Amino acid sequence: MIGRELSNVDNSPRSSGPAGAQFEAKVATHYALALLARTEAFGLPGAIAEEIAFQRGAQGHPLDDVVLKGISTCGETQILDLQAKRSISFTASDVNLASVVKAIVETRRNEPDGRKRHYAVAIERTSGPIENGVQEALELARSVECVEAFSTLLSTPGRSNSDMRRFVAVFREHLNNYGVTDEVELFDILIRFSVLVFDYARPNSIAEAHDRMRAKLLESTEVDQNLYDSLFGHIMRLDSIGGGKTRAGLIEDLQGLGVSLAGAPQLAKARAR
């Protein structure tokens, strides 16, 4: 199960949870739908979602808004630690970025085998510097095999831009502030770090339309029901108390609410053959 005891003292998520509770719950609902669909999750490539948990900061997950456990095609456990931030600027003075980097450093200290961990920030709105700098730098890191190649391309005119170099420099500075000075570790963190955009605050949100469509495909057509709204409300309750569920446990909870599933889409196709 997700979460191992590291501290005898914890804070109630009801009193210490971050602002933007609705945004956080919508992000969590997105991942709960991936769990129900038995599919690969956003930010956890190559792994099928198996279990979801919330507010597990004292159990080894400082990035604690959503903790998703998945199983890779090789049968290895992979974990996504995600923090929901309605706004983050990725600058040297940004306290939100500083807290995220600190949480990543603490996560790696709690779990020496960093190969199974992935880190993410979910944001509502993106910007030019985020797209041209942060996302491009992270994509470049994931596109090469070593820190030397990354550093060479990052410093080569025409292969990178000032926003990319500025982001990496700021990220390095924050890591240094928390005792991480190794360039290899910087590179390893960058290839495991994602900035995920969920435009829930926008009119005609693409993210919410996608989630509602997935919910519609999952829900049983035998009765009149609304899987998305029921799941969202249930996730709000689980998040507020720091709960967690496997797929089977989540399905059982939904059945108790009068909501039944038709089955994961890929399984339905297999049965139809």
PDB file of C-alpha atoms in Angstrom:
ATOM      1  CA  MET A   1       0.000   0.000   0.000  1.00  0.00           C
ATOM      2  CA  ILE A   2       1.101   3.589  -0.579  1.00  0.00           C
ATOM      3  CA  GLY A   3       2.761   5.307   2.349  1.00  0.00           C
ATOM      4  CA  ARG A   4       5.179   4.051   4.957  1.00  0.00           C
ATOM      5  CA  GLU A   5       5.387   5.630   8.391  1.00  0.00           C
ATOM      6  CA  LEU A   6       8.261   8.093   8.709  1.00  0.00           C
ATOM      7  CA  SER A   7       6.885  10.387  11.405  1.00  0.00           C
ATOM      8  CA  ASN A   8       4.671  10.118  14.452  1.00  0.00           C
ATOM      9  CA  VAL A   9       3.409  13.650  13.864  1.00  0.00           C
ATOM     10  CA  ASP A  10       1.189  14.650  10.971  1.00  0.00           C
ATOM     11  CA  ASN A  11      -1.165  17.518  10.179  1.00  0.00           C
ATOM     12  CA  SER A  12      -4.809  17.086   9.372  1.00  0.00           C
ATOM     13  CA  PRO A  13      -5.346  17.684   5.638  1.00  0.00           C
ATOM     14  CA  ARG A  14      -8.568  19.493   6.590  1.00  0.00           C
ATOM     15  CA  SER A  15      -6.569  22.237   8.308  1.00  0.00           C
ATOM     16  CA  SER A  16      -3.295  22.210   6.357  1.00  0.00           C
ATOM     17  CA  GLY A  17      -4.391  21.421   2.809  1.00  0.00           C
ATOM     18  CA  PRO A  18      -3.330  23.917   0.125  1.00  0.00           C
ATOM     19  CA  ALA A  19      -5.506  26.571  -1.460  1.00  0.00           C
ATOM     20  CA  GLY A  20      -7.367  25.763  -4.625  1.00  0.00           C
ATOM     21  CA  ALA A  21      -9.122  22.720  -3.198  1.00  0.00           C
ATOM     22  CA  GLN A  22     -11.434  22.394  -6.184  1.00  0.00           C
ATOM     23  CA  PHE A  23      -8.545  22.477  -8.658  1.00  0.00           C
ATOM     24  CA  GLU A  24      -6.681  19.887  -6.612  1.00  0.00           C
ATOM     25  CA  ALA A  25      -9.775  17.664  -6.464  1.00  0.00           C
ATOM     26  CA  LYS A  26     -10.311  17.918 -10.228  1.00  0.00           C
ATOM     27  CA  VAL A  27      -6.698  16.894 -10.831  1.00  0.00           C
ATOM     28  CA  ALA A  28      -7.149  14.015  -8.404  1.00  0.00           C
ATOM     29  CA  THR A  29     -10.360  12.999 -10.194  1.00  0.00           C
ATOM     30  CA  HIS A  30      -8.425  12.911 -13.470  1.00  0.00           C
ATOM     31  CA  TYR A  31      -6.038  10.371 -11.936  1.00  0.00           C
ATOM     32  CA  ALA A  32      -8.853   8.415 -10.326  1.00  0.00           C
ATOM     33  CA  LEU A  33     -10.372   8.028 -13.792  1.00  0.00           C
ATOM     34  CA  ALA A  34      -7.030   6.708 -15.092  1.00  0.00           C
ATOM     35  CA  LEU A  35      -7.084   4.211 -12.225  1.00  0.00           C
ATOM     36  CA  LEU A  36     -10.616   3.089 -13.067  1.00  0.00           C
ATOM     37  CA  ALA A  37      -9.743   2.825 -16.770  1.00  0.00           C
ATOM     38  CA  ARG A  38      -6.605   0.753 -16.054  1.00  0.00           C
ATOM     39  CA  THR A  39      -4.614   3.026 -18.298  1.00  0.00           C
ATOM     40  CA  GLU A  40      -1.314   4.893 -18.394  1.00  0.00           C
ATOM     41  CA  ALA A  41      -1.436   8.055 -16.321  1.00  0.00           C
ATOM     42  CA  PHE A  42      -0.398  11.589 -17.273  1.00  0.00           C
ATOM     43  CA  GLY A  43       3.142  12.047 -15.916  1.00  0.00           C
ATOM     44  CA  LEU A  44       3.739   8.344 -15.281  1.00  0.00           C
ATOM     45  CA  PRO A  45       4.677   7.010 -18.732  1.00  0.00           C
ATOM     46  CA  GLY A  46       4.743   3.289 -19.369  1.00  0.00           C
ATOM     47  CA  ALA A  47       2.893   2.341 -16.174  1.00  0.00           C
ATOM     48  CA  ILE A  48      -0.701   1.319 -15.510  1.00  0.00           C
ATOM     49  CA  ALA A  49      -2.337   3.038 -12.535  1.00  0.00           C
ATOM     50  CA  GLU A  50      -2.948   0.697  -9.584  1.00  0.00           C
ATOM     51  CA  GLU A  51      -3.521   2.845  -6.483  1.00  0.00           C
ATOM     52  CA  ILE A  52      -4.138   6.468  -5.545  1.00  0.00           C
ATOM     53  CA  ALA A  53      -3.620   8.333  -2.261  1.00  0.00           C
ATOM     54  CA  PHE A  54      -3.809  11.887  -0.971  1.00  0.00           C
ATOM     55  CA  GLN A  55      -1.990  14.089   1.556  1.00  0.00           C
ATOM     56  CA  ARG A  56       0.814  11.643   2.456  1.00  0.00           C
ATOM     57  CA  GLY A  57       3.501  14.160   3.376  1.00  0.00           C
ATOM     58  CA  ALA A  58       4.448  12.408   6.629  1.00  0.00           C
ATOM     59  CA  GLN A  59       4.607   9.013   4.900  1.00  0.00           C
ATOM     60  CA  GLY A  60       7.466   9.728   2.522  1.00  0.00           C
ATOM     61  CA  HIS A  61       5.613  11.787  -0.097  1.00  0.00           C
ATOM     62  CA  PRO A  62       6.369  15.517   0.414  1.00  0.00           C
ATOM     63  CA  LEU A  63       4.759  16.228  -2.972  1.00  0.00           C
ATOM     64  CA  ASP A  64       1.590  14.988  -1.379  1.00  0.00           C
ATOM     65  CA  ASP A  65      -1.498  16.278  -3.166  1.00  0.00           C
ATOM     66  CA  VAL A  66      -1.769  13.151  -5.320  1.00  0.00           C
ATOM     67  CA  VAL A  67       0.343  10.021  -4.968  1.00  0.00           C
ATOM     68  CA  LEU A  68      -0.229   7.517  -7.757  1.00  0.00           C
ATOM     69  CA  LYS A  69       1.268   4.047  -7.853  1.00  0.00           C
ATOM     70  CA  GLY A  70       1.515   2.206 -11.160  1.00  0.00           C
ATOM     71  CA  ILE A  71       3.016  -0.982 -12.538  1.00  0.00           C
ATOM     72  CA  SER A  72       5.274  -0.798 -15.585  1.00  0.00           C
ATOM     73  CA  THR A  73       5.220  -3.235 -18.494  1.00  0.00           C
ATOM     74  CA  CYS A  74       8.225  -4.908 -16.843  1.00  0.00           C
ATOM     75  CA  GLY A  75       6.269  -5.424 -13.623  1.00  0.00           C
ATOM     76  CA  GLU A  76       8.136  -2.725 -11.699  1.00  0.00           C
ATOM     77  CA  THR A  77       6.421  -0.333  -9.308  1.00  0.00           C
ATOM     78  CA  GLN A  78       6.455   3.307 -10.426  1.00  0.00           C
ATOM     79  CA  ILE A  79       5.257   6.206  -8.271  1.00  0.00           C
ATOM     80  CA  LEU A  80       4.127   9.672  -9.290  1.00  0.00           C
ATOM     81  CA  ASP A  81       4.303  12.324  -6.569  1.00  0.00           C
ATOM     82  CA  LEU A  82       2.274  15.351  -7.633  1.00  0.00           C
ATOM     83  CA  GLN A  83       1.661  18.808  -6.204  1.00  0.00           C
ATOM     84  CA  ALA A  84      -1.177  20.981  -7.483  1.00  0.00           C
ATOM     85  CA  LYS A  85      -0.265  24.657  -7.782  1.00  0.00           C
ATOM     86  CA  ARG A  86      -2.759  27.097  -9.228  1.00  0.00           C
ATOM     87  CA  SER A  87       0.120  29.439 -10.012  1.00  0.00           C
ATOM     88  CA  ILE A  88       3.883  29.015 -10.201  1.00  0.00           C
ATOM     89  CA  SER A  89       6.400  31.193 -12.045  1.00  0.00           C
ATOM     90  CA  PHE A  90       9.565  29.043 -11.992  1.00  0.00           C
ATOM     91  CA  THR A  91      11.719  32.017 -11.030  1.00  0.00           C
ATOM     92  CA  ALA A  92      14.439  32.380  -8.409  1.00  0.00           C
ATOM     93  CA  SER A  93      12.110  34.335  -6.117  1.00  0.00           C
ATOM     94  CA  ASP A  94       9.156  31.979  -6.532  1.00  0.00           C
ATOM     95  CA  VAL A  95       8.386  30.420  -3.139  1.00  0.00           C
ATOM     96  CA  ASN A  96       6.149  27.816  -4.794  1.00  0.00           C
ATOM     97  CA  LEU A  97       9.041  26.545  -6.912  1.00  0.00           C
ATOM     98  CA  ALA A  98      11.323  26.550  -3.877  1.00  0.00           C
ATOM     99  CA  SER A  99       8.822  24.410  -1.954  1.00  0.00           C
ATOM    100  CA  VAL A 100       8.482  21.987  -4.873  1.00  0.00           C
ATOM    101  CA  VAL A 101      12.256  21.558  -5.217  1.00  0.00           C
ATOM    102  CA  LYS A 102      12.593  21.086  -1.456  1.00  0.00           C
ATOM    103  CA  ALA A 103       9.896  18.398  -1.568  1.00  0.00           C
ATOM    104  CA  ILE A 104      11.676  16.598  -4.418  1.00  0.00           C
ATOM    105  CA  VAL A 105      14.951  16.604  -2.462  1.00  0.00           C
ATOM    106  CA  GLU A 106      13.180  15.238   0.617  1.00  0.00           C
ATOM    107  CA  THR A 107      11.475  12.557  -1.462  1.00  0.00           C
ATOM    108  CA  ARG A 108      14.795  11.372  -2.851  1.00  0.00           C
ATOM    109  CA  ARG A 109      16.293  11.258   0.626  1.00  0.00           C
ATOM    110  CA  ASN A 110      13.364   9.149   1.835  1.00  0.00           C
ATOM    111  CA  GLU A 111      13.640   6.836  -1.180  1.00  0.00           C
ATOM    112  CA  PRO A 112      17.285   6.284  -2.220  1.00  0.00           C
ATOM    113  CA  ASP A 113      16.238   4.284  -5.301  1.00  0.00           C
ATOM    114  CA  GLY A 114      15.012   7.242  -7.335  1.00  0.00           C
ATOM    115  CA  ARG A 115      14.486   5.136 -10.467  1.00  0.00           C
ATOM    116  CA  LYS A 116      10.893   4.374  -9.572  1.00  0.00           C
ATOM    117  CA  ARG A 117       9.898   7.939  -8.640  1.00  0.00           C
ATOM    118  CA  HIS A 118       8.472  10.628 -10.866  1.00  0.00           C
ATOM    119  CA  TYR A 119       7.644  14.167  -9.798  1.00  0.00           C
ATOM    120  CA  ALA A 120       5.081  16.582 -11.177  1.00  0.00           C
ATOM    121  CA  VAL A 121       3.453  19.943 -10.667  1.00  0.00           C
ATOM    122  CA  ALA A 122      -0.093  20.381 -11.920  1.00  0.00           C
ATOM    123  CA  ILE A 123      -0.907  23.949 -12.955  1.00  0.00           C
ATOM    124  CA  GLU A 124      -4.050  25.687 -14.202  1.00  0.00           C
ATOM    125  CA  ARG A 125      -2.463  28.212 -16.521  1.00  0.00           C
ATOM    126  CA  THR A 126       0.681  28.148 -18.607  1.00  0.00           C
ATOM    127  CA  SER A 127       2.682  31.039 -20.107  1.00  0.00           C
ATOM    128  CA  GLY A 128       5.283  31.821 -22.748  1.00  0.00           C
ATOM    129  CA  PRO A 129       8.246  31.353 -20.371  1.00  0.00           C
ATOM    130  CA  ILE A 130       6.790  28.067 -19.105  1.00  0.00           C
ATOM    131  CA  GLU A 131       6.224  26.702 -22.608  1.00  0.00           C
ATOM    132  CA  ASN A 132       9.411  28.081 -24.187  1.00  0.00           C
ATOM    133  CA  GLY A 133      11.639  27.601 -21.163  1.00  0.00           C
ATOM    134  CA  VAL A 134      10.473  25.008 -18.663  1.00  0.00           C
ATOM    135  CA  GLN A 135       8.750  22.564 -21.006  1.00  0.00           C
ATOM    136  CA  GLU A 136      11.434  22.826 -23.694  1.00  0.00           C
ATOM    137  CA  ALA A 137      14.219  22.251 -21.144  1.00  0.00           C
ATOM    138  CA  LEU A 138      12.449  19.210 -19.673  1.00  0.00           C
ATOM    139  CA  GLU A 139      11.844  17.797 -23.157  1.00  0.00           C
ATOM    140  CA  LEU A 140      15.515  18.289 -24.025  1.00  0.00           C
ATOM    141  CA  ALA A 141      16.586  16.463 -20.859  1.00  0.00           C
ATOM    142  CA  ARG A 142      14.346  13.505 -21.699  1.00  0.00           C
ATOM    143  CA  SER A 143      15.689  13.427 -25.268  1.00  0.00           C
ATOM    144  CA  VAL A 144      19.349  12.761 -24.414  1.00  0.00           C
ATOM    145  CA  GLU A 145      21.102  10.006 -22.502  1.00  0.00           C
ATOM    146  CA  CYS A 146      23.508  11.836 -20.214  1.00  0.00           C
ATOM    147  CA  VAL A 147      24.112  15.102 -18.408  1.00  0.00           C
ATOM    148  CA  GLU A 148      27.092  15.936 -20.644  1.00  0.00           C
ATOM    149  CA  ALA A 149      24.931  15.831 -23.772  1.00  0.00           C
ATOM    150  CA  PHE A 150      22.237  17.860 -22.049  1.00  0.00           C
ATOM    151  CA  SER A 151      24.707  20.520 -20.897  1.00  0.00           C
ATOM    152  CA  THR A 152      26.274  20.744 -24.349  1.00  0.00           C
ATOM    153  CA  LEU A 153      22.963  21.236 -26.131  1.00  0.00           C
ATOM    154  CA  LEU A 154      21.690  23.629 -23.485  1.00  0.00           C
ATOM    155  CA  SER A 155      24.701  25.885 -24.022  1.00  0.00           C
ATOM    156  CA  THR A 156      24.707  25.624 -27.831  1.00  0.00           C
ATOM    157  CA  PRO A 157      23.231  28.664 -29.615  1.00  0.00           C
ATOM    158  CA  GLY A 158      20.267  27.653 -31.736  1.00  0.00           C
ATOM    159  CA  ARG A 159      19.661  24.411 -29.805  1.00  0.00           C
ATOM    160  CA  SER A 160      18.262  26.150 -26.728  1.00  0.00           C
ATOM    161  CA  ASN A 161      17.003  29.567 -25.705  1.00  0.00           C
ATOM    162  CA  SER A 162      17.458  31.978 -22.835  1.00  0.00           C
ATOM    163  CA  ASP A 163      14.241  30.867 -21.112  1.00  0.00           C
ATOM    164  CA  MET A 164      15.487  27.264 -21.043  1.00  0.00           C
ATOM    165  CA  ARG A 165      18.864  28.235 -19.641  1.00  0.00           C
ATOM    166  CA  ARG A 166      17.247  30.545 -17.093  1.00  0.00           C
ATOM    167  CA  PHE A 167      14.925  27.786 -15.836  1.00  0.00           C
ATOM    168  CA  VAL A 168      17.744  25.247 -15.469  1.00  0.00           C
ATOM    169  CA  ALA A 169      19.901  27.812 -13.666  1.00  0.00           C
ATOM    170  CA  VAL A 170      17.064  28.634 -11.262  1.00  0.00           C
ATOM    171  CA  PHE A 171      16.302  24.950 -10.660  1.00  0.00           C
ATOM    172  CA  ARG A 172      20.002  24.314  -9.991  1.00  0.00           C
ATOM    173  CA  GLU A 173      20.114  27.233  -7.557  1.00  0.00           C
ATOM    174  CA  HIS A 174      17.165  25.874  -5.584  1.00  0.00           C
ATOM    175  CA  LEU A 175      18.725  22.406  -5.488  1.00  0.00           C
ATOM    176  CA  ASN A 176      21.985  23.896  -4.242  1.00  0.00           C
ATOM    177  CA  ASN A 177      20.072  25.653  -1.476  1.00  0.00           C
ATOM    178  CA  TYR A 178      18.906  22.246  -0.260  1.00  0.00           C
ATOM    179  CA  GLY A 179      22.310  20.585  -0.470  1.00  0.00           C
ATOM    180  CA  VAL A 180      22.171  19.047  -3.943  1.00  0.00           C
ATOM    181  CA  THR A 181      25.157  20.177  -6.019  1.00  0.00           C
ATOM    182  CA  ASP A 182      25.729  17.162  -8.284  1.00  0.00           C
ATOM    183  CA  GLU A 183      24.964  17.881 -11.951  1.00  0.00           C
ATOM    184  CA  VAL A 184      24.140  14.222 -12.549  1.00  0.00           C
ATOM    185  CA  GLU A 185      21.448  14.383  -9.880  1.00  0.00           C
ATOM    186  CA  LEU A 186      20.115  17.619 -11.369  1.00  0.00           C
ATOM    187  CA  PHE A 187      19.797  15.876 -14.729  1.00  0.00           C
ATOM    188  CA  ASP A 188      18.125  12.812 -13.187  1.00  0.00           C
ATOM    189  CA  ILE A 189      15.554  15.012 -11.462  1.00  0.00           C
ATOM    190  CA  LEU A 190      14.823  16.960 -14.648  1.00  0.00           C
ATOM    191  CA  ILE A 191      14.106  13.816 -16.665  1.00  0.00           C
ATOM    192  CA  ARG A 192      11.671  12.669 -13.948  1.00  0.00           C
ATOM    193  CA  PHE A 193       9.976  16.028 -13.464  1.00  0.00           C
ATOM    194  CA  SER A 194       6.847  17.114 -15.353  1.00  0.00           C
ATOM    195  CA  VAL A 195       4.817  20.284 -15.490  1.00  0.00           C
ATOM    196  CA  LEU A 196       1.265  19.212 -16.302  1.00  0.00           C
ATOM    197  CA  VAL A 197      -1.318  21.732 -17.465  1.00  0.00           C
ATOM    198  CA  PHE A 198      -4.974  21.209 -16.535  1.00  0.00           C
ATOM    199  CA  ASP A 199      -7.056  24.131 -17.813  1.00  0.00           C
ATOM    200  CA  TYR A 200     -10.007  23.544 -15.488  1.00  0.00           C
ATOM    201  CA  ALA A 201     -10.428  27.260 -14.787  1.00  0.00           C
ATOM    202  CA  ARG A 202     -10.958  28.086 -18.461  1.00  0.00           C
ATOM    203  CA  PRO A 203     -14.373  28.226 -20.130  1.00  0.00           C
ATOM    204  CA  ASN A 204     -14.862  25.122 -22.286  1.00  0.00           C
ATOM    205  CA  SER A 205     -11.972  23.416 -20.497  1.00  0.00           C
ATOM    206  CA  ILE A 206     -10.330  20.771 -22.665  1.00  0.00           C
ATOM    207  CA  ALA A 207      -9.085  18.908 -19.581  1.00  0.00           C
ATOM    208  CA  GLU A 208     -12.547  18.672 -18.048  1.00  0.00           C
ATOM    209  CA  ALA A 209     -14.127  17.694 -21.368  1.00  0.00           C
ATOM    210  CA  HIS A 210     -11.564  14.879 -21.646  1.00  0.00           C
ATOM    211  CA  ASP A 211     -12.267  13.696 -18.100  1.00  0.00           C
ATOM    212  CA  ARG A 212     -16.029  13.754 -18.566  1.00  0.00           C
ATOM    213  CA  MET A 213     -15.709  11.826 -21.821  1.00  0.00           C
ATOM    214  CA  ARG A 214     -13.573   9.175 -20.123  1.00  0.00           C
ATOM    215  CA  ALA A 215     -16.132   8.931 -17.319  1.00  0.00           C
ATOM    216  CA  LYS A 216     -18.954   8.538 -19.832  1.00  0.00           C
ATOM    217  CA  LEU A 217     -17.086   5.682 -21.534  1.00  0.00           C
ATOM    218  CA  LEU A 218     -16.535   3.968 -18.186  1.00  0.00           C
ATOM    219  CA  GLU A 219     -20.002   4.237 -16.684  1.00  0.00           C
ATOM    220  CA  SER A 220     -22.611   1.570 -17.141  1.00  0.00           C
ATOM    221  CA  THR A 221     -25.422   2.402 -19.539  1.00  0.00           C
ATOM    222  CA  GLU A 222     -27.876   0.137 -17.725  1.00  0.00           C
ATOM    223  CA  VAL A 223     -28.925   2.841 -15.283  1.00  0.00           C
ATOM    224  CA  ASP A 224     -29.137   6.634 -15.415  1.00  0.00           C
ATOM    225  CA  GLN A 225     -26.082   7.923 -13.535  1.00  0.00           C
ATOM    226  CA  ASN A 226     -23.298  10.484 -13.632  1.00  0.00           C
ATOM    227  CA  LEU A 227     -19.951   8.867 -12.884  1.00  0.00           C
ATOM    228  CA  TYR A 228     -17.909  12.050 -13.150  1.00  0.00           C
ATOM    229  CA  ASP A 229     -19.893  14.119 -10.660  1.00  0.00           C
ATOM    230  CA  SER A 230     -20.178  11.220  -8.203  1.00  0.00           C
ATOM    231  CA  LEU A 231     -16.462  10.480  -8.460  1.00  0.00           C
ATOM    232  CA  PHE A 232     -15.512  14.143  -8.063  1.00  0.00           C
ATOM    233  CA  GLY A 233     -17.547  14.465  -4.885  1.00  0.00           C
ATOM    234  CA  HIS A 234     -16.077  11.249  -3.491  1.00  0.00           C
ATOM    235  CA  ILE A 235     -12.527  12.325  -4.300  1.00  0.00           C
ATOM    236  CA  MET A 236     -13.162  15.643  -2.532  1.00  0.00           C
ATOM    237  CA  ARG A 237     -14.039  13.677   0.611  1.00  0.00           C
ATOM    238  CA  LEU A 238     -11.071  11.310   0.308  1.00  0.00           C
ATOM    239  CA  ASP A 239      -8.695  14.208  -0.274  1.00  0.00           C
ATOM    240  CA  SER A 240      -9.985  16.145   2.723  1.00  0.00           C
ATOM    241  CA  ILE A 241      -9.125  13.294   5.108  1.00  0.00           C
ATOM    242  CA  GLY A 242      -5.993  12.031   3.366  1.00  0.00           C
ATOM    243  CA  GLY A 243      -7.539   8.814   2.121  1.00  0.00           C
ATOM    244  CA  GLY A 244      -6.375   6.351  -0.489  1.00  0.00           C
ATOM    245  CA  LYS A 245      -7.850   3.612  -2.664  1.00  0.00           C
ATOM    246  CA  THR A 246      -6.934   0.773  -4.968  1.00  0.00           C
ATOM    247  CA  ARG A 247      -9.026   0.337  -8.091  1.00  0.00           C
ATOM    248  CA  ALA A 248     -11.131  -2.375  -6.411  1.00  0.00           C
ATOM    249  CA  GLY A 249     -11.693  -0.194  -3.364  1.00  0.00           C
ATOM    250  CA  LEU A 250     -12.716   2.787  -5.467  1.00  0.00           C
ATOM    251  CA  ILE A 251     -15.164   0.684  -7.477  1.00  0.00           C
ATOM    252  CA  GLU A 252     -16.682  -0.623  -4.237  1.00  0.00           C
ATOM    253  CA  ASP A 253     -17.088   2.928  -2.948  1.00  0.00           C
ATOM    254  CA  LEU A 254     -18.808   3.989  -6.171  1.00  0.00           C
ATOM    255  CA  GLN A 255     -21.154   1.033  -6.013  1.00  0.00           C
ATOM    256  CA  GLY A 256     -22.121   2.193  -2.532  1.00  0.00           C
ATOM    257  CA  LEU A 257     -23.043   5.516  -4.112  1.00  0.00           C
ATOM    258  CA  GLY A 258     -25.200   3.743  -6.703  1.00  0.00           C
ATOM    259  CA  VAL A 259     -22.690   4.101  -9.538  1.00  0.00           C
ATOM    260  CA  SER A 260     -21.587   1.079 -11.556  1.00  0.00           C
ATOM    261  CA  LEU A 261     -18.972   0.714 -14.278  1.00  0.00           C
ATOM    262  CA  ALA A 262     -19.169  -0.866 -17.691  1.00  0.00           C
ATOM    263  CA  GLY A 263     -15.493  -1.862 -17.447  1.00  0.00           C
ATOM    264  CA  ALA A 264     -12.240  -0.443 -18.730  1.00  0.00           C
ATOM    265  CA  PRO A 265     -12.529   0.413 -22.462  1.00  0.00           C
ATOM    266  CA  GLN A 266      -9.744  -1.917 -23.545  1.00  0.00           C
ATOM    267  CA  LEU A 267     -11.354  -4.843 -21.722  1.00  0.00           C
ATOM    268  CA  ALA A 268     -14.715  -4.100 -23.276  1.00  0.00           C
ATOM    269  CA  LYS A 269     -13.131  -4.272 -26.730  1.00  0.00           C
ATOM    270  CA  ALA A 270     -11.491  -7.587 -25.889  1.00  0.00           C
ATOM    271  CA  ARG A 271     -14.804  -9.086 -24.717  1.00  0.00           C
ATOM    272  CA  ALA A 272     -16.497  -7.933 -27.914  1.00  0.00           C
ATOM    273  CA  ARG A 273     -14.114  -9.860 -30.169  1.00  0.00           C
TER     274      ARG A 273
END
